[in-house]
PDB file of N, CA and C in Angstrom:
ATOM      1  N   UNK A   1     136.791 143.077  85.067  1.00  0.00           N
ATOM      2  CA  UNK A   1     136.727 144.226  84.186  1.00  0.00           C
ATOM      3  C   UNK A   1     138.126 144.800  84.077  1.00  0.00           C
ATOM      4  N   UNK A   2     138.614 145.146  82.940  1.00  0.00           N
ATOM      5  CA  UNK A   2     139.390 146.031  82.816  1.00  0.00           C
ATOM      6  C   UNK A   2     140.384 146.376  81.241  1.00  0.00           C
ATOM      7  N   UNK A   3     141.314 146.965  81.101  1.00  0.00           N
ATOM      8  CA  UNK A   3     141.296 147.387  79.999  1.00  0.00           C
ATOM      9  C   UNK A   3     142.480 146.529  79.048  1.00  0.00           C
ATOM     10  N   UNK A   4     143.230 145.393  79.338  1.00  0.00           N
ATOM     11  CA  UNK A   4     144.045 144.904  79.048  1.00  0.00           C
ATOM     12  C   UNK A   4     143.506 143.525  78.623  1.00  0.00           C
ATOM     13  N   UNK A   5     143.947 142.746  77.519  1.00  0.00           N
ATOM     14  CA  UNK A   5     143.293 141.554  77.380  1.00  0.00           C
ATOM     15  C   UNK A   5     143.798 140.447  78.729  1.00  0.00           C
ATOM     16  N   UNK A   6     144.755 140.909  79.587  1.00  0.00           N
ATOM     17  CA  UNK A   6     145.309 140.061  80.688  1.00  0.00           C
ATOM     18  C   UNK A   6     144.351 140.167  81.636  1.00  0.00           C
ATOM     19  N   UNK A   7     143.615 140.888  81.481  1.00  0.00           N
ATOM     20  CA  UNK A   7     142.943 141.665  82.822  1.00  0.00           C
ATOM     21  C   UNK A   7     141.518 140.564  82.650  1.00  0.00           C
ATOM     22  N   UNK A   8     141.138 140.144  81.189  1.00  0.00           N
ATOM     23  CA  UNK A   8     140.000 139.644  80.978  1.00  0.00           C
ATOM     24  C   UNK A   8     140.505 137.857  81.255  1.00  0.00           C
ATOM     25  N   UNK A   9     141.755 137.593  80.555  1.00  0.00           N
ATOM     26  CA  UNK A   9     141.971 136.354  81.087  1.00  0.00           C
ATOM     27  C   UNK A   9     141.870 135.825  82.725  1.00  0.00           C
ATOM     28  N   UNK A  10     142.659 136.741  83.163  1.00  0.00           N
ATOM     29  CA  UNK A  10     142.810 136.740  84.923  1.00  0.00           C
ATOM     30  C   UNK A  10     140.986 136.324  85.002  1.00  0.00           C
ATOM     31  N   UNK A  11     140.079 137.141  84.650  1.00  0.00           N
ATOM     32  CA  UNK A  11     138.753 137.008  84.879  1.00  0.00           C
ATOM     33  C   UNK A  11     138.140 135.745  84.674  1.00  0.00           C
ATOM     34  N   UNK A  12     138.656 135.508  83.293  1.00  0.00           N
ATOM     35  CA  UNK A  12     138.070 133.806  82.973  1.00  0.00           C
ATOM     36  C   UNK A  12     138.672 132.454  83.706  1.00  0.00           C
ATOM     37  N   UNK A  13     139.298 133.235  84.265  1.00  0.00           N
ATOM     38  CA  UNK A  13     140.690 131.780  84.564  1.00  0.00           C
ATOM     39  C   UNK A  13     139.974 131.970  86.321  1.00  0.00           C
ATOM     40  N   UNK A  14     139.277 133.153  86.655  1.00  0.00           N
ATOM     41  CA  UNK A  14     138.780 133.202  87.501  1.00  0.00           C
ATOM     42  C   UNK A  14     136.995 132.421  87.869  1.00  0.00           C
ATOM     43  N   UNK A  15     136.817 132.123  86.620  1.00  0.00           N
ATOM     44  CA  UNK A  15     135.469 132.545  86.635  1.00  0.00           C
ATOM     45  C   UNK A  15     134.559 132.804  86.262  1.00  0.00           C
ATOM     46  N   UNK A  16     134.965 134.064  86.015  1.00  0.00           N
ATOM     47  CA  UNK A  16     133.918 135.157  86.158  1.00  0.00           C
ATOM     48  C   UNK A  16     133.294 136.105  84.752  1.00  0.00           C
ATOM     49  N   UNK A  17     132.451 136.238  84.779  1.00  0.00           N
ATOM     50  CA  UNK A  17     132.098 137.114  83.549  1.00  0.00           C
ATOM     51  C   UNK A  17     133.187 137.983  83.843  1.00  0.00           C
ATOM     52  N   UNK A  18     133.189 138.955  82.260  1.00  0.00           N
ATOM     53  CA  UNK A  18     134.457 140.104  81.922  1.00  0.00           C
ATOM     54  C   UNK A  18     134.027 141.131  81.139  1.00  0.00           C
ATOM     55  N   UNK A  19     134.801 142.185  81.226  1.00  0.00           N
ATOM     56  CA  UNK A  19     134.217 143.138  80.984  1.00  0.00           C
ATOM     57  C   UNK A  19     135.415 143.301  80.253  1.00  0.00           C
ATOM     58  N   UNK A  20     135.781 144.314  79.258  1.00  0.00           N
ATOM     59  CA  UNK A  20     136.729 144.869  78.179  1.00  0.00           C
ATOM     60  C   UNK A  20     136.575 146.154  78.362  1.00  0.00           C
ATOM     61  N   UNK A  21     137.404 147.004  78.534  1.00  0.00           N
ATOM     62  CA  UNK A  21     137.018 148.556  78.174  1.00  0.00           C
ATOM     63  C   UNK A  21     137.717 148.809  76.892  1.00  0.00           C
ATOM     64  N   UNK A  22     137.304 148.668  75.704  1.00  0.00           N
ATOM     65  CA  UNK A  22     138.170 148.955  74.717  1.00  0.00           C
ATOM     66  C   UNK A  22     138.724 150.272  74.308  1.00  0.00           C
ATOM     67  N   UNK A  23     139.482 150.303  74.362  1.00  0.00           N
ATOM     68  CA  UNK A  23     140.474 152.116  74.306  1.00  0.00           C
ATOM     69  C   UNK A  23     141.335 151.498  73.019  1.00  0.00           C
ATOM     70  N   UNK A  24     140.783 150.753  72.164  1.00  0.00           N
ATOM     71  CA  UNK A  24     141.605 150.949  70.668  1.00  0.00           C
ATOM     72  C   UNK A  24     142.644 150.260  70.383  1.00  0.00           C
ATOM     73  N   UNK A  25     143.326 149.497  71.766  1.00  0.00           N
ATOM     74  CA  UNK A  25     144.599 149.356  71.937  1.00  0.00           C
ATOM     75  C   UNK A  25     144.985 147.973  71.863  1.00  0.00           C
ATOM     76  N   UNK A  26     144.052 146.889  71.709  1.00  0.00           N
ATOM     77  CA  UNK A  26     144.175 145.484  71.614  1.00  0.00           C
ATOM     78  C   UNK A  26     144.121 145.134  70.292  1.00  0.00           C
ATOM     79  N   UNK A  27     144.834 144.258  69.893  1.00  0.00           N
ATOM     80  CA  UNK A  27     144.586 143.737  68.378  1.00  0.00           C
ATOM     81  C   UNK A  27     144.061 142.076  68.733  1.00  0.00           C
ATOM     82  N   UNK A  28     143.250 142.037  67.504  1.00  0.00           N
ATOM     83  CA  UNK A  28     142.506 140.869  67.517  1.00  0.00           C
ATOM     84  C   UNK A  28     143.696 139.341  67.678  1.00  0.00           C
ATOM     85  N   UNK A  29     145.114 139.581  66.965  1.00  0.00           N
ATOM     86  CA  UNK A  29     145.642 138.314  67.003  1.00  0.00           C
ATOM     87  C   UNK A  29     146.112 137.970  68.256  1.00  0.00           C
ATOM     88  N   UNK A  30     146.154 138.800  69.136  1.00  0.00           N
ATOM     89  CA  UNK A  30     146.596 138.364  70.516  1.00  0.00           C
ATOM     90  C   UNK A  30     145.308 137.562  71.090  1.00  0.00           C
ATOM     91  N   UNK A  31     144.119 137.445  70.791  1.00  0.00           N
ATOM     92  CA  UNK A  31     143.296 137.196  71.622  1.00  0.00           C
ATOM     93  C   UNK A  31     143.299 135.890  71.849  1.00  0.00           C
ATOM     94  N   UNK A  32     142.956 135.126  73.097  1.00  0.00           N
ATOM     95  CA  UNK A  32     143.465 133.821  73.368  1.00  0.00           C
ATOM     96  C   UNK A  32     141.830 133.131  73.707  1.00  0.00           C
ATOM     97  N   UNK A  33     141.596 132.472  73.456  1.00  0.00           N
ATOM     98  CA  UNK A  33     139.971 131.577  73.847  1.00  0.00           C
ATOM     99  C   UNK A  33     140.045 132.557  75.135  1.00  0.00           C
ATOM    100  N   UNK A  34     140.794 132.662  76.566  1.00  0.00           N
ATOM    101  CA  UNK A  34     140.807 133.281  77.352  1.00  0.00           C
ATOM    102  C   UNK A  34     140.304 134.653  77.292  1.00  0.00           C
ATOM    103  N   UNK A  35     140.895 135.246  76.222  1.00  0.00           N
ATOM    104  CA  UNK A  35     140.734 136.410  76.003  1.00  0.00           C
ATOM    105  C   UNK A  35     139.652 137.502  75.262  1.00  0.00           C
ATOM    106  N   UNK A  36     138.729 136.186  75.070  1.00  0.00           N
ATOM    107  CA  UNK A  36     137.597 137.306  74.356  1.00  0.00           C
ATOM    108  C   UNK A  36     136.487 137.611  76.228  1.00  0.00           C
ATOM    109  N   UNK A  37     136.128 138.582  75.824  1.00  0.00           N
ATOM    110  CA  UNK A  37     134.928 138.962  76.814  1.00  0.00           C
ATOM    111  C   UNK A  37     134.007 138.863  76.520  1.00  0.00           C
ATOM    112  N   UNK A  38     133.730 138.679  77.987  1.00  0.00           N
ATOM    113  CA  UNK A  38     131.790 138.462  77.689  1.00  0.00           C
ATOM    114  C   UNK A  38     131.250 140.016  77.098  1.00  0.00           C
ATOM    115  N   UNK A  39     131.488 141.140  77.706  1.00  0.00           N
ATOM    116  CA  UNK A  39     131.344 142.136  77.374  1.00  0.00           C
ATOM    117  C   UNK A  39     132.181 143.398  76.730  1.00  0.00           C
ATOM    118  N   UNK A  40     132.268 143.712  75.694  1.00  0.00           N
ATOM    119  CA  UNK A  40     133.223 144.612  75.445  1.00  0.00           C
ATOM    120  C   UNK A  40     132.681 146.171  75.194  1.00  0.00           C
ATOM    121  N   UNK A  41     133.288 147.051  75.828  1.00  0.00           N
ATOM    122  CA  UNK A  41     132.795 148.097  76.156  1.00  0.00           C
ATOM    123  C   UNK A  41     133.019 149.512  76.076  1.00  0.00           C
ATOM    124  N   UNK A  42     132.377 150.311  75.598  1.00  0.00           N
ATOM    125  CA  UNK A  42     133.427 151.915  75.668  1.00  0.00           C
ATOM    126  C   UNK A  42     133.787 152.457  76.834  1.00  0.00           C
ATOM    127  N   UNK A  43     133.840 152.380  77.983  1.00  0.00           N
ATOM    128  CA  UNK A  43     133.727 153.386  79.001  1.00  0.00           C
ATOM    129  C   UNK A  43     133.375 152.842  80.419  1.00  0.00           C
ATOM    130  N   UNK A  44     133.993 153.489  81.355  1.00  0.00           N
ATOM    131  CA  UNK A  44     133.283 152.673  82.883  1.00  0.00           C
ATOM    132  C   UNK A  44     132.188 153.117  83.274  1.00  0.00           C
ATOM    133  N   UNK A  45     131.392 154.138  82.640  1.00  0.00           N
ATOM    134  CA  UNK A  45     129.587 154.406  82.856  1.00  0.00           C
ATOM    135  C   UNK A  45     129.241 153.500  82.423  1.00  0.00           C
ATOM    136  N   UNK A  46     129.050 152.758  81.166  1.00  0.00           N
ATOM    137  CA  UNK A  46     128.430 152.002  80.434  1.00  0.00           C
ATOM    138  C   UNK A  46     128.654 150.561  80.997  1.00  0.00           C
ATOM    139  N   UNK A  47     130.205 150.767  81.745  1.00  0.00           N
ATOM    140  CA  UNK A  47     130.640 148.550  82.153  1.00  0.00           C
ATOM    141  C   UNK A  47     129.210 148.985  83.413  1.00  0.00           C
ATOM    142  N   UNK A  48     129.483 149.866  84.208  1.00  0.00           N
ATOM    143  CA  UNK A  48     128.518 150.242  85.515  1.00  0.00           C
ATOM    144  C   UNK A  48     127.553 149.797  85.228  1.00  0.00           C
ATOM    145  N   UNK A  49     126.784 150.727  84.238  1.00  0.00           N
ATOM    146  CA  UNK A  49     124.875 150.341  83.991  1.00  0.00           C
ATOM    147  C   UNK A  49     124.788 148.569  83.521  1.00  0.00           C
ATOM    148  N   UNK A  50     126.384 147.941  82.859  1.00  0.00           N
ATOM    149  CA  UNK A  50     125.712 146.529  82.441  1.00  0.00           C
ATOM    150  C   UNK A  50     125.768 145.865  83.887  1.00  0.00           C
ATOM    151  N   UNK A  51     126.683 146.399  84.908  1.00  0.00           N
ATOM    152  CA  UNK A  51     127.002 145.292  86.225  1.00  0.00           C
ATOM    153  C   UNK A  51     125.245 145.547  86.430  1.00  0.00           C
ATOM    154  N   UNK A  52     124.900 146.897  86.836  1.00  0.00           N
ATOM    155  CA  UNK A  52     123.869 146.689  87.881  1.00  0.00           C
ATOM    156  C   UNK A  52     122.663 146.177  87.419  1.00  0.00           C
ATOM    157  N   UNK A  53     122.681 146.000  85.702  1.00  0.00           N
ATOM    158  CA  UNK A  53     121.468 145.579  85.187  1.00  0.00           C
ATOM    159  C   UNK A  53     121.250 144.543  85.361  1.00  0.00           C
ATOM    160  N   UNK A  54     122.969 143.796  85.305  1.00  0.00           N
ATOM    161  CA  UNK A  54     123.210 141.827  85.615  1.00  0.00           C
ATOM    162  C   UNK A  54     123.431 141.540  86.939  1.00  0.00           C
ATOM    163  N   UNK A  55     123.507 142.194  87.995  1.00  0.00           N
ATOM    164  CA  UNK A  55     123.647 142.091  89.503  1.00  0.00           C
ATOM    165  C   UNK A  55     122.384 141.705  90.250  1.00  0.00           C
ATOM    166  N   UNK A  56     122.250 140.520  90.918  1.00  0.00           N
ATOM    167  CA  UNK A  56     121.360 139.688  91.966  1.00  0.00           C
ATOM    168  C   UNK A  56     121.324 140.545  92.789  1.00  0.00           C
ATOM    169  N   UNK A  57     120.178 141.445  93.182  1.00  0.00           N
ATOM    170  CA  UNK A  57     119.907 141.469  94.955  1.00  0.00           C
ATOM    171  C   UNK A  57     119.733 140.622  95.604  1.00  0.00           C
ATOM    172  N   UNK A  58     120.380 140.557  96.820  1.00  0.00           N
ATOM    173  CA  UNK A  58     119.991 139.614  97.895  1.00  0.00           C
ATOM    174  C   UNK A  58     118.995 140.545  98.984  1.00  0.00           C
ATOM    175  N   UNK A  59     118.139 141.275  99.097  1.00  0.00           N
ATOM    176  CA  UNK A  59     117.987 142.083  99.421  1.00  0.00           C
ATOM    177  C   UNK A  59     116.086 141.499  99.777  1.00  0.00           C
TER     178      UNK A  59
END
């Protein structure tokens, strides 16, 4: 998760699903296959409610 399209690559190159917080500030031509997210998002309430909705208990 986080708010930079680097932040989402680091994620994919990791892995891992991604989260985007979009604050307005990315333009579409930078985006790299790396760089789109699985999720793109307004706000860290909203990335929150998608983790815990998509989060496994092991419990």
């Amino acid at each position: 998760m986080g708010d930079k399209l680097s932040d989402v690559e680091a994620g994919h190159s990791a892995g891992c699903k991604t989260i985007l917080i979009d604050q307005g500030n990315q333009s579409q031509p930078q985006m790299s296959r790396l760089g789109i997210a699985d999720y793109i998002l307004v706000n860290l309430s909203i990335a929150a409610q998608v983790i815990c909705k998509h989060s496994v208990s092991n419990f």
